[in-house]
CSV table of C-alpha atoms in Angstrom, one decimal:
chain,number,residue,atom,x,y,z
N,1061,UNK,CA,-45.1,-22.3,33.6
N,1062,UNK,CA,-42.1,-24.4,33.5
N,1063,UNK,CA,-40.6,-27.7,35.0
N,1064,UNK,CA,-39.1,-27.2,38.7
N,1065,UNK,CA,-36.3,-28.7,37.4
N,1066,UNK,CA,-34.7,-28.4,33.6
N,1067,UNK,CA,-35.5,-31.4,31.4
N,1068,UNK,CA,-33.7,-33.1,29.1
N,1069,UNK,CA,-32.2,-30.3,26.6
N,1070,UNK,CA,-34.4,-30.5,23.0
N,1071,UNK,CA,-36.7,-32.7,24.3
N,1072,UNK,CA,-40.3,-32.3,23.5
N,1073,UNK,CA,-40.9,-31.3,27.4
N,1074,UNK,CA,-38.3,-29.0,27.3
N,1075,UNK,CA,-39.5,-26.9,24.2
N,1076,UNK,CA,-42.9,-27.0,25.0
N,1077,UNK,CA,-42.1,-25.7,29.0
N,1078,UNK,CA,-39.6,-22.9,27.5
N,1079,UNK,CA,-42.8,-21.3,25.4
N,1080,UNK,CA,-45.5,-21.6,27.4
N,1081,UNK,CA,-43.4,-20.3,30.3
N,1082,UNK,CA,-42.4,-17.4,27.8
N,1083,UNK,CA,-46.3,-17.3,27.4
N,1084,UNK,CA,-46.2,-18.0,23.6
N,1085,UNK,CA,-47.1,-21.1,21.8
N,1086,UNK,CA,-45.1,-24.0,21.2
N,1087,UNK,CA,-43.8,-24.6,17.9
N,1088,UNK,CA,-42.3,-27.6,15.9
N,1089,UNK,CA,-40.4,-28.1,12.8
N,1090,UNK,CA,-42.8,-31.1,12.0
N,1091,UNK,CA,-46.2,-31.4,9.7
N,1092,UNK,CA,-49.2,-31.1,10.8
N,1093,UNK,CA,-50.5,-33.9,9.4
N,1094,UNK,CA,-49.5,-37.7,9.0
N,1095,UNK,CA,-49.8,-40.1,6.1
N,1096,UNK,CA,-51.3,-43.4,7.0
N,1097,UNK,CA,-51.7,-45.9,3.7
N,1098,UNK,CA,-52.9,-43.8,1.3
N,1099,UNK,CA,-54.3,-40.9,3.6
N,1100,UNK,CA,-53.1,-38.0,4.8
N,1101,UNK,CA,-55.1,-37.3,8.3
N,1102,UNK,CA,-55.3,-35.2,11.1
N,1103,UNK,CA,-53.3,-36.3,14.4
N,1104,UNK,CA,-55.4,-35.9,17.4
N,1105,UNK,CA,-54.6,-37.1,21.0
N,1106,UNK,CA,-56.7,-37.2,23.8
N,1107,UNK,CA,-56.6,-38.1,27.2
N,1108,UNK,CA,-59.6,-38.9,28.5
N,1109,UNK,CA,-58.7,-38.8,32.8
N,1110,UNK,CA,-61.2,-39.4,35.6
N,1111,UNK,CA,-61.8,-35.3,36.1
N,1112,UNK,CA,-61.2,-33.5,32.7
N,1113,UNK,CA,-60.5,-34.6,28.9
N,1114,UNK,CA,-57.2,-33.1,27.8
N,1115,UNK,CA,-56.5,-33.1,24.3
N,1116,UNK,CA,-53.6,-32.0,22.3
N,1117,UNK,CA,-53.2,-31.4,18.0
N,1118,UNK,CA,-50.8,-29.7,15.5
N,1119,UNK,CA,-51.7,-27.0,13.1
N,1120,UNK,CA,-49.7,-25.4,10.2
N,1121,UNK,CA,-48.0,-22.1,11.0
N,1122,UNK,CA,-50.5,-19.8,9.1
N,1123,UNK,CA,-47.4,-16.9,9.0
N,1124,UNK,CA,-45.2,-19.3,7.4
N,1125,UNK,CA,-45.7,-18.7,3.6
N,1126,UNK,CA,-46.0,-21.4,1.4
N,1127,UNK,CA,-42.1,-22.8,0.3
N,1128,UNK,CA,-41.0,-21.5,4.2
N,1129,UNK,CA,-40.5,-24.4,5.6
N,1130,UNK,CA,-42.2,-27.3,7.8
N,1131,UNK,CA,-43.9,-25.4,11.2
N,1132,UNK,CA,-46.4,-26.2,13.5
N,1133,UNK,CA,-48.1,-25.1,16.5
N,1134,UNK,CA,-49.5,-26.8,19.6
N,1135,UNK,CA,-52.8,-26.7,21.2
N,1136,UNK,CA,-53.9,-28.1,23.9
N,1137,UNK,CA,-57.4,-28.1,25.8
N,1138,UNK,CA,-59.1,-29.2,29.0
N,1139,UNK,CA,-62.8,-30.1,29.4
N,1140,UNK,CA,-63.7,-31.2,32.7
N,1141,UNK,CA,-65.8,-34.6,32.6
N,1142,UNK,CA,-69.3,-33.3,33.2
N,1143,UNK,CA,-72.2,-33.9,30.7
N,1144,UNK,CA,-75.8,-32.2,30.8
N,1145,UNK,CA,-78.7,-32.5,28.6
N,1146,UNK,CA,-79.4,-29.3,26.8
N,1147,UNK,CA,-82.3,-27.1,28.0
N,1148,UNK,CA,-84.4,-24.0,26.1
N,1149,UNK,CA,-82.5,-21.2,27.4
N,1150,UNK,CA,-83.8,-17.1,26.7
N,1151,UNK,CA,-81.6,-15.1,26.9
N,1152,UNK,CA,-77.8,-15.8,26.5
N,1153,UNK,CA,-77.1,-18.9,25.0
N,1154,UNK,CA,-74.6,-21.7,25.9
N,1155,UNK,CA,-72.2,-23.5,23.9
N,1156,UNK,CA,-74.3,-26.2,22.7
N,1157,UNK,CA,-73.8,-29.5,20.9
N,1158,UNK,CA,-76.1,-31.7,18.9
N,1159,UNK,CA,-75.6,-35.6,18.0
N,1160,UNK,CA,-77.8,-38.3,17.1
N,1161,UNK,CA,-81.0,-35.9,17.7
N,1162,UNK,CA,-79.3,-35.1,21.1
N,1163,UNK,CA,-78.6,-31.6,22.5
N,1164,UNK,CA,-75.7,-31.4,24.9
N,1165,UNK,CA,-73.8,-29.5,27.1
N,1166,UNK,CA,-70.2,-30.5,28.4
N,1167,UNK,CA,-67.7,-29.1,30.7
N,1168,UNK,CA,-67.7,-26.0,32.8
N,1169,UNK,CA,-71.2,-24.8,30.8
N,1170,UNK,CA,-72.6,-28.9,32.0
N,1171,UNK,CA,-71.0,-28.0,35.4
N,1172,UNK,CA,-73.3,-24.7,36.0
N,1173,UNK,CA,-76.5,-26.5,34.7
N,1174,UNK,CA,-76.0,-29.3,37.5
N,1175,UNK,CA,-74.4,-31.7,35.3
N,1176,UNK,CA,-73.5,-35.1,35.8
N,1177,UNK,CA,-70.2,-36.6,36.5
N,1178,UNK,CA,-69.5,-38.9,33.4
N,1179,UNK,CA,-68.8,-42.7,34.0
N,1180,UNK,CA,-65.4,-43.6,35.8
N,1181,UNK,CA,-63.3,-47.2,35.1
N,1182,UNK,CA,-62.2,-49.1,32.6
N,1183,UNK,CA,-62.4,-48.4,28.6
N,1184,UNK,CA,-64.8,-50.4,28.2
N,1185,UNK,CA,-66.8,-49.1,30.4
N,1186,UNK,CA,-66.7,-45.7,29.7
N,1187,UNK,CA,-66.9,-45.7,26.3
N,1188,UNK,CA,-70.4,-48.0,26.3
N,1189,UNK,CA,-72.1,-45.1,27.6
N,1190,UNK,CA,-72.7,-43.2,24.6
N,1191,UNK,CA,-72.9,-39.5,26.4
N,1192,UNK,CA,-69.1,-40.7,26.8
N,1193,UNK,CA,-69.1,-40.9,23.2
N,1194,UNK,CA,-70.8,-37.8,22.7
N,1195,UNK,CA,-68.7,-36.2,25.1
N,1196,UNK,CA,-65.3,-37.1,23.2
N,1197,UNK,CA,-66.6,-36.3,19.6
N,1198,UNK,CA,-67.5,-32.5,20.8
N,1199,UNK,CA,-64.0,-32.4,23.1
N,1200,UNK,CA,-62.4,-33.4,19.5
N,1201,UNK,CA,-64.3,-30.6,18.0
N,1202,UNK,CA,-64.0,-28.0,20.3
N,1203,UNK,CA,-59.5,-28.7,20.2
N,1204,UNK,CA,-59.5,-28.2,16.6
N,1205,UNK,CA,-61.3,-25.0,17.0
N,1206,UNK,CA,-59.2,-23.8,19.6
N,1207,UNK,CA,-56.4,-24.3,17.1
N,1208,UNK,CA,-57.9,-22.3,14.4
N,1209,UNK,CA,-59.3,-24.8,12.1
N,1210,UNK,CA,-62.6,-23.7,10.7
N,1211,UNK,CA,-65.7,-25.8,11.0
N,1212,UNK,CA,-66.0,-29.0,8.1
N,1213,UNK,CA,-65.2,-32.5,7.6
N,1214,UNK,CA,-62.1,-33.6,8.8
N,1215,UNK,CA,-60.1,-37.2,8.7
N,1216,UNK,CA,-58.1,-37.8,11.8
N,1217,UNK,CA,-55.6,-40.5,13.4
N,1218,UNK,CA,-56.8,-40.6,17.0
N,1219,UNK,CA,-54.7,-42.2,19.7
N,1220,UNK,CA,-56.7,-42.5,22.8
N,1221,UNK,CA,-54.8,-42.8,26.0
N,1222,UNK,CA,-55.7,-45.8,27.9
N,1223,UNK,CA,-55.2,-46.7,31.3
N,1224,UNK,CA,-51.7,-48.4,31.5
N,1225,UNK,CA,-53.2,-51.7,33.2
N,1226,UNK,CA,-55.0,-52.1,29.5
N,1227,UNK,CA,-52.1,-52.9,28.5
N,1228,UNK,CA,-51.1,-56.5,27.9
N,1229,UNK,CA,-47.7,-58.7,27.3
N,1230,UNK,CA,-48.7,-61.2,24.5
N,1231,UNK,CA,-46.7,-63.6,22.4
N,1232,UNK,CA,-46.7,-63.4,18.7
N,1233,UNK,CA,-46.8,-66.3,15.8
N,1234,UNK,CA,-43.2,-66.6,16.3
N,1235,UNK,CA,-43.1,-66.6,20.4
N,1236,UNK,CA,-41.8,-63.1,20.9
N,1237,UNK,CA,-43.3,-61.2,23.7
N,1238,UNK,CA,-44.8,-57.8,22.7
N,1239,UNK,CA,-46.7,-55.1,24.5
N,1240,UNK,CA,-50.3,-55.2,23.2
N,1241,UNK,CA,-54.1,-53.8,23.8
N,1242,UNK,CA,-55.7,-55.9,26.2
N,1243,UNK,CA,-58.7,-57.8,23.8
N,1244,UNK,CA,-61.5,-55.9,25.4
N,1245,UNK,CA,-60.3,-52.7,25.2
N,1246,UNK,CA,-59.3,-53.4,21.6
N,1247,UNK,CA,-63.0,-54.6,20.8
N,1248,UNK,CA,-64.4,-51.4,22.3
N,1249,UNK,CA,-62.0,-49.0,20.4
N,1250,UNK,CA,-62.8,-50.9,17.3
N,1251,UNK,CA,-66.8,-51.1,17.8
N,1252,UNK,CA,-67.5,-47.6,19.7
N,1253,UNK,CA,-64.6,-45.5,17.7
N,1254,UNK,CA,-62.5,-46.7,14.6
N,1255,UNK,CA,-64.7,-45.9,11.5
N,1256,UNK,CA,-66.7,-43.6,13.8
N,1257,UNK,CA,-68.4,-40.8,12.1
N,1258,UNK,CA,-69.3,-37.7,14.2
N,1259,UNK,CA,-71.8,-35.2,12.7
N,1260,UNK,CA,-71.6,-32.2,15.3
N,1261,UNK,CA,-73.2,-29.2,15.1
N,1262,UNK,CA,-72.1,-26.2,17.2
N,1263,UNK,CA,-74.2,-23.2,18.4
N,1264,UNK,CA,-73.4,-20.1,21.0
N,1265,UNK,CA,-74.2,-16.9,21.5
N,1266,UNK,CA,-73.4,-15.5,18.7
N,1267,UNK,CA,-76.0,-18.3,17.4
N,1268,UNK,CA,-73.9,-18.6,13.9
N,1269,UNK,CA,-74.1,-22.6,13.3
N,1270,UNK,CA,-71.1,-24.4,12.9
N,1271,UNK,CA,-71.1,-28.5,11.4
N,1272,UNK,CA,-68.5,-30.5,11.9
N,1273,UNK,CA,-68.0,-34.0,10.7
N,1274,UNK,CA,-65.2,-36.1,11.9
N,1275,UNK,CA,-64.2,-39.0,10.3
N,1276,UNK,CA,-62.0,-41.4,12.8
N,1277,UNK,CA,-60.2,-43.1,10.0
N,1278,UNK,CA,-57.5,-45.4,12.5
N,1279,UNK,CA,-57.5,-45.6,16.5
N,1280,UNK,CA,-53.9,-45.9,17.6
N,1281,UNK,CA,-53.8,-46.3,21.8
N,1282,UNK,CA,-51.1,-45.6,23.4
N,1283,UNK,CA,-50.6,-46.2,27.5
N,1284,UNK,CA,-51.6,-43.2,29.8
N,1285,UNK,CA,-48.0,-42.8,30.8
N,1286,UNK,CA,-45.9,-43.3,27.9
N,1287,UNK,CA,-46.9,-39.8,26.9
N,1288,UNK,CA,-45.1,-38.7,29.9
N,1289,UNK,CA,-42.2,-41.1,28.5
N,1290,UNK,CA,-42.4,-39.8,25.0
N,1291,UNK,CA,-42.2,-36.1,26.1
N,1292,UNK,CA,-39.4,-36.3,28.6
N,1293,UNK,CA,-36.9,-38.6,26.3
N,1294,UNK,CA,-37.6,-37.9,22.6
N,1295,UNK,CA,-37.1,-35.0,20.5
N,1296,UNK,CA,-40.1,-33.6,18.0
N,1297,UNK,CA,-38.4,-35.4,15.1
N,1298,UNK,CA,-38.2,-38.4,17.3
N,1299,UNK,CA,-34.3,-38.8,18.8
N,1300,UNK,CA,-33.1,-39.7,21.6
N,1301,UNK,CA,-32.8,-36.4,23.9
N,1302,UNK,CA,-31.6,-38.6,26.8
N,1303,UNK,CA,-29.2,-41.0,28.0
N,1304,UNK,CA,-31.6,-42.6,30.6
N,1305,UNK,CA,-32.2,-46.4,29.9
N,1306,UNK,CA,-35.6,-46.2,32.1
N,1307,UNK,CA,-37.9,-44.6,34.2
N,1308,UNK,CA,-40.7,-44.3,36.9
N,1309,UNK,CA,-43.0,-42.2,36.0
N,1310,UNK,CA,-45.6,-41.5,39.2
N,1311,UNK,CA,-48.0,-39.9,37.8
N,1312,UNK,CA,-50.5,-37.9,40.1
N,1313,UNK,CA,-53.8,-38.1,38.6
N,1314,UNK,CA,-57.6,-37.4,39.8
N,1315,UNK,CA,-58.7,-40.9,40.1
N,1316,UNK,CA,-55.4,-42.8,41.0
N,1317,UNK,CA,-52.0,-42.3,42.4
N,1318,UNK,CA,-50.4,-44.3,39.3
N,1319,UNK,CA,-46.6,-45.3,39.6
N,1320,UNK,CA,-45.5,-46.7,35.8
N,1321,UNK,CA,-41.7,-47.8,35.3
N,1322,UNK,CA,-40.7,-48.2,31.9
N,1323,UNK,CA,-37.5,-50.0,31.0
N,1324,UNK,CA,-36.4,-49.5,27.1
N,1325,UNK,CA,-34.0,-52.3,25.8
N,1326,UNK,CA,-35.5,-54.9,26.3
N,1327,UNK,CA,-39.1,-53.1,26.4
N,1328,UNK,CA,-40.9,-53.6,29.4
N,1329,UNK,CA,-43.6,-51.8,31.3
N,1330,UNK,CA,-44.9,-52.8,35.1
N,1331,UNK,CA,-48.0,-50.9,36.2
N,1332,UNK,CA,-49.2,-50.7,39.5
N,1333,UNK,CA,-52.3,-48.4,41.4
N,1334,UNK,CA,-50.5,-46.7,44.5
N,1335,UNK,CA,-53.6,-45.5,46.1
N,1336,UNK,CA,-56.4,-42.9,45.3
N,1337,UNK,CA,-55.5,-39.8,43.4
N,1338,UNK,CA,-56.5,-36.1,44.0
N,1339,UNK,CA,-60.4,-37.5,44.5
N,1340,UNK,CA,-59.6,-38.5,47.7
N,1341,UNK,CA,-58.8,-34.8,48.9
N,1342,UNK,CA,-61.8,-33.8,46.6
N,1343,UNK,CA,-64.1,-36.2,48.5
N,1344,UNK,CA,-63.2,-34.3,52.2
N,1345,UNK,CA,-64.1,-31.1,51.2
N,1346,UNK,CA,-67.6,-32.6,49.1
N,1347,UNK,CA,-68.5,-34.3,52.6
N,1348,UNK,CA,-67.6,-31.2,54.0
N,1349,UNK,CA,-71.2,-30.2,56.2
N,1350,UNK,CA,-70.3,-26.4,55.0
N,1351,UNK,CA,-70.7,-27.8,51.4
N,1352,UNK,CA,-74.0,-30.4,51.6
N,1353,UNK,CA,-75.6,-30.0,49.0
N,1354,UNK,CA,-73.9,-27.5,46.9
N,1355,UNK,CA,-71.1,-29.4,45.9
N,1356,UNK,CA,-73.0,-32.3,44.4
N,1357,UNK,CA,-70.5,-35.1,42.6
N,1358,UNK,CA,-67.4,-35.8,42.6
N,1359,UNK,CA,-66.2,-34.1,39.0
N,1360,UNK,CA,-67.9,-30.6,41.2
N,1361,UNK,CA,-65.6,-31.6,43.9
N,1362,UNK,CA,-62.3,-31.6,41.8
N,1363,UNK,CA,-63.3,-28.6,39.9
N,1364,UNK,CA,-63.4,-26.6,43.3
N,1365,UNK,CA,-60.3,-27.8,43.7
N,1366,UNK,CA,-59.0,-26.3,40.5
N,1367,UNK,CA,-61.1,-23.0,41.0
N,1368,UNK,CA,-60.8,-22.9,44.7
N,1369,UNK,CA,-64.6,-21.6,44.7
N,1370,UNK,CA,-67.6,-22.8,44.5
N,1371,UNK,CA,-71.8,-21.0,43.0
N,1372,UNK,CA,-73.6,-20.9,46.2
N,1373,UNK,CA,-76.6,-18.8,45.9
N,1374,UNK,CA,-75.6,-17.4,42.9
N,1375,UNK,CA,-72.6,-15.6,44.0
N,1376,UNK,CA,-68.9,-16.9,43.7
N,1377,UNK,CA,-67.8,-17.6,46.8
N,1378,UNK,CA,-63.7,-18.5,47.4
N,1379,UNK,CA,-63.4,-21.2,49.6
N,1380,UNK,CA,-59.5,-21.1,49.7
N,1381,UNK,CA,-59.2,-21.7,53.0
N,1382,UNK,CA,-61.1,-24.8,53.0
N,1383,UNK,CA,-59.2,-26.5,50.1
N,1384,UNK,CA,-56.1,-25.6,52.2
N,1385,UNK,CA,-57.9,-27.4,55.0
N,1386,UNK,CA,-58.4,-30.4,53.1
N,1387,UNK,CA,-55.2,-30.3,51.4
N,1388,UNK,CA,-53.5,-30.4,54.4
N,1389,UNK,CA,-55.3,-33.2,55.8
N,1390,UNK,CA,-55.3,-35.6,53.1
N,1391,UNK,CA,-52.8,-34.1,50.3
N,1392,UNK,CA,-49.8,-34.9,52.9
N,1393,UNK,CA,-50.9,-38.7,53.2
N,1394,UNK,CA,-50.5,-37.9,49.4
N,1395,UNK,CA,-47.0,-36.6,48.9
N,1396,UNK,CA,-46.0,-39.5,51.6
N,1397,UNK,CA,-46.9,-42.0,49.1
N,1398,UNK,CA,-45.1,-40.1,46.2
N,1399,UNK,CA,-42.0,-40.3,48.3
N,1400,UNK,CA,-41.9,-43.6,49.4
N,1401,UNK,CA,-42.0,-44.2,45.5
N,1402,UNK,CA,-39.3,-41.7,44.8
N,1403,UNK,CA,-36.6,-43.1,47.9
N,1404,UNK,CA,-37.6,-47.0,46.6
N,1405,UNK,CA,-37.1,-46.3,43.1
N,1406,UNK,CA,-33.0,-47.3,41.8
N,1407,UNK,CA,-34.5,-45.4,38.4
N,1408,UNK,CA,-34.9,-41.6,36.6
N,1409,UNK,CA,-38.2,-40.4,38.3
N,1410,UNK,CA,-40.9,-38.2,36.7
N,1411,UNK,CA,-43.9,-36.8,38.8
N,1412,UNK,CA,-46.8,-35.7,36.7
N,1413,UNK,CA,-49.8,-35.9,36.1
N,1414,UNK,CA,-53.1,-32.9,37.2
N,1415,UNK,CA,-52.3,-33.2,41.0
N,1416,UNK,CA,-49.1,-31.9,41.1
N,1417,UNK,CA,-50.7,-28.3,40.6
N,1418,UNK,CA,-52.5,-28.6,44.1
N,1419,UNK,CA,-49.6,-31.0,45.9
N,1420,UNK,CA,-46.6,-28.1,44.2
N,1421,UNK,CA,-46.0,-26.3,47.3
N,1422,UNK,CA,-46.0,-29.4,49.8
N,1423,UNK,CA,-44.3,-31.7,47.1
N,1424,UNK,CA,-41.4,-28.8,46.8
N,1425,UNK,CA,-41.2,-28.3,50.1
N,1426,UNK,CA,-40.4,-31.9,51.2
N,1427,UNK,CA,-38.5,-32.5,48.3
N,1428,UNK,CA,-35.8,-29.9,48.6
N,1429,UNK,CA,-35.1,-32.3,52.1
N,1430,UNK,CA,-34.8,-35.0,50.1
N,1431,UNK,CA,-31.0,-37.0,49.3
N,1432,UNK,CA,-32.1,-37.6,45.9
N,1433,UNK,CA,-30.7,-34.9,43.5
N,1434,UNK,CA,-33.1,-32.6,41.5
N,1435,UNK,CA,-32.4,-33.1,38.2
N,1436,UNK,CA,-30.0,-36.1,38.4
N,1437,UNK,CA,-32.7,-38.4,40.4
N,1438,UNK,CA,-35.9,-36.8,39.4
N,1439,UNK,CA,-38.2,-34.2,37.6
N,1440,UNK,CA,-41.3,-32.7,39.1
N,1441,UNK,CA,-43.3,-31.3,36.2
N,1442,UNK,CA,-45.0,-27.9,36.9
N,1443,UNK,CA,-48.6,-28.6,37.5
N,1444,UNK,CA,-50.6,-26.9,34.4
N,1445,UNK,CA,-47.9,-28.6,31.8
N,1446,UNK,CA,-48.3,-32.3,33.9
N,1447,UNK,CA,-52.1,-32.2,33.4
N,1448,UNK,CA,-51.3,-32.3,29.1
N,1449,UNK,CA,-48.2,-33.9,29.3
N,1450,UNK,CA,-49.7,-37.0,28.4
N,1451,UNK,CA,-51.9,-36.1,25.7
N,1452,UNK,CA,-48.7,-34.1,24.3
N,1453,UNK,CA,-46.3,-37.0,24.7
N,1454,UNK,CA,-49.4,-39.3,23.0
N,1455,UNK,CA,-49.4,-36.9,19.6
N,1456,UNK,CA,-46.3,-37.0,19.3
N,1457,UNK,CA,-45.9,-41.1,19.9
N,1458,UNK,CA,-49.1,-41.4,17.2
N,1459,UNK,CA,-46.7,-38.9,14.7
N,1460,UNK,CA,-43.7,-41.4,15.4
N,1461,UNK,CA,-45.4,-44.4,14.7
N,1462,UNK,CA,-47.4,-43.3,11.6
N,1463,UNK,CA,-44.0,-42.3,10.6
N,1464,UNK,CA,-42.1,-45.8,11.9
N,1465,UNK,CA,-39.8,-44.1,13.9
């Protein structure tokens, strides 16, 4: 699990792609926590896409004594964007969450219980639903499990990734131009999520009760894509790990076909939506007739994708050959786009994002063709690391700016 090509050496790409592709877990000489005023909290970044939550958070090397040295370790976690209302199960249980009163399921357990697809658009948008809410307080939870911490209450720094269009060129007191939060999306961060308290509790089968409170002490946002930036052009301590002075990144997602190109002295940032992302090959195979009515929404349809199989009377059933199918007929439309991008752009180019793992084959196929050189021109991300790239790049961006770097 690597990039195609090699990225920048040191970077925070590069050191992440050599461990996981060495199947062990990325490591950095950093802390695991920041210091914001007076308090010492918990970094936590999530990216909250169209088809999954991916989230991403440091924890202290446990076989690092005390006096060893400064270590941490990455997790990272996906939670596809389905949400169901708990039901009395006998038998074996679920993963279940409770909030406000509310029990909930979410992801792949919401998925088999004919869950709904959560709410799509803007920030604003989503996060007025409050099973969005819900939804993002037990994704928080269930990443800081993953990385070994054991139930409680915890303080965290959460940057949320936003979709780049939210944000906004505004001019300070002085007249100076600066990249900002668009006002609404700012409102709804600070209303729905800054100061939020989260009072989770968490039962499975082993039906051994877990509480968890989190306390969202500051919400720092950061654009979708400048994880992807962060990642490919900074070090863990925060250096410069290239010479580039810019880049497009065309980022390959499940709602949108995004093209972002960053420029870094001055700082600018032009956004654009190239077209539909991966949903659009997810839609051909949900209004495929061999799939009425078993594939039901569209967060079913992208998990297929993923999977490649589908539940239909209750056996697994691969269905490889149909994603092929649709792949071929609407994934190539796809890469023709990401191309057209790639051949226009006079900039480094980065292709990320979830889609990449279903358009790899095609995407390396066309691009071997291609003038541009590999490695020189451009970086295709290997699918699994693209999907958390952003949420990786955004921990680190939250660490760098509660730091002032």
């Amino acid at each position: 699990m690597q990039p195609i090509l090699p990225a920048p050496a040191g970077s925070i790409l590069d050191l992440v792609a050599r461990a996981w592709a060495a199947g062990q877990t990325a490591a950095f000489a950093v802390r695991s926590t920041v210091r914001i005023g007076s308090a010492t909290l918990v970094p936590v970044a999530i990216d909250n896409g169209n088809d999954a939550l991916k989230g991403a958070v440091l924890r202290r090397d446990p076989d690092v004594p005390d006096g060893g040295g400064t270590r941490s370790l990455l997790t990272t976690l996906r939670v596809p964007t389905a949400f169901a209302l708990a039901q009395e199960i006998q038998g074996r249980q679920e993963v279940t969450y409770s909030c406000d009163g509310v029990s909930f399921w979410t992801g792949e357990v919401a998925l088999a219980h004919a869950g709904d697809a959560l709410r799509l658009g803007p920030t604003i948008q989503r996060l007025d639903d409050e099973r969005q809410r819900w939804f993002i307080g037990a994704g928080i939870v269930e990443l800081l499990r993953e990385a070994g911490y054991p139930s409680g209450e915890y303080a965290i720094a959460l940057t949320l990734a936003v979709p780049n269009t939210e944000i906004v060129i505004e001019r300070d007191e002085k007249g100076v131009e600066q990249l900002t939060l668009d006002a609404r999306t700012r409102e709804s961060l600070a209303r729905h999520l800054k100061g939020k308290n989260w009072t989770i509790a968490r039962l499975d089968d082993a039906q051994q009760p877990e509480t968890w409170t989190i306390k969202v002490a500051t919400v720092l946002p950061q654009a979708q894509s400048a994880g992807t930036v962060i990642a490919l052009t900074r070090t863990p301590n925060g250096k410069l790990a290239s010479d580039i002075t810019g880049l497009r990144v065309i980022d390959i997602g499940g709602g949108d076909l995004h093209v972002c190109e960053v420029q870094f002295s001055p700082a600018q940032m032009m956004n654009r939506r190239s077209g539909d992302g991966t949903i659009r090959i997810a839609r051909a195979l949900r209004t495929d007739r061999a799939f009425a009515g078993v594939i039901r929404n569209d967060v079913e349809a992208q998990q297929a994708l993923v999977r490649q199989s589908i539940t239909r009377a209750s056996r697994q059933v691969s269905i490889t050959t149909e994603v092929q199918q649709a792949v071929a007929s609407k994934g190539n439309a796809m890469v023709a786009d990401v191309l057209a991008e790639l051949r226009d752009s006079t900039q480094f180019v980065a292709i990320t994002g979830g889609g990449v793992l279903l358009l790899r084959p095609l995407l390396a196929e066309v691009l071997a063709r291609e003038a541009k050189e590999p490695g020189r021109d451009y970086l295709l991300v290997d699918g699994p690391l693209a999907s958390q790239l952003n949420a990786i790049g955004a921990l680190f961006g939250l660490i760098f700016r509660a730091a002032g770097k």
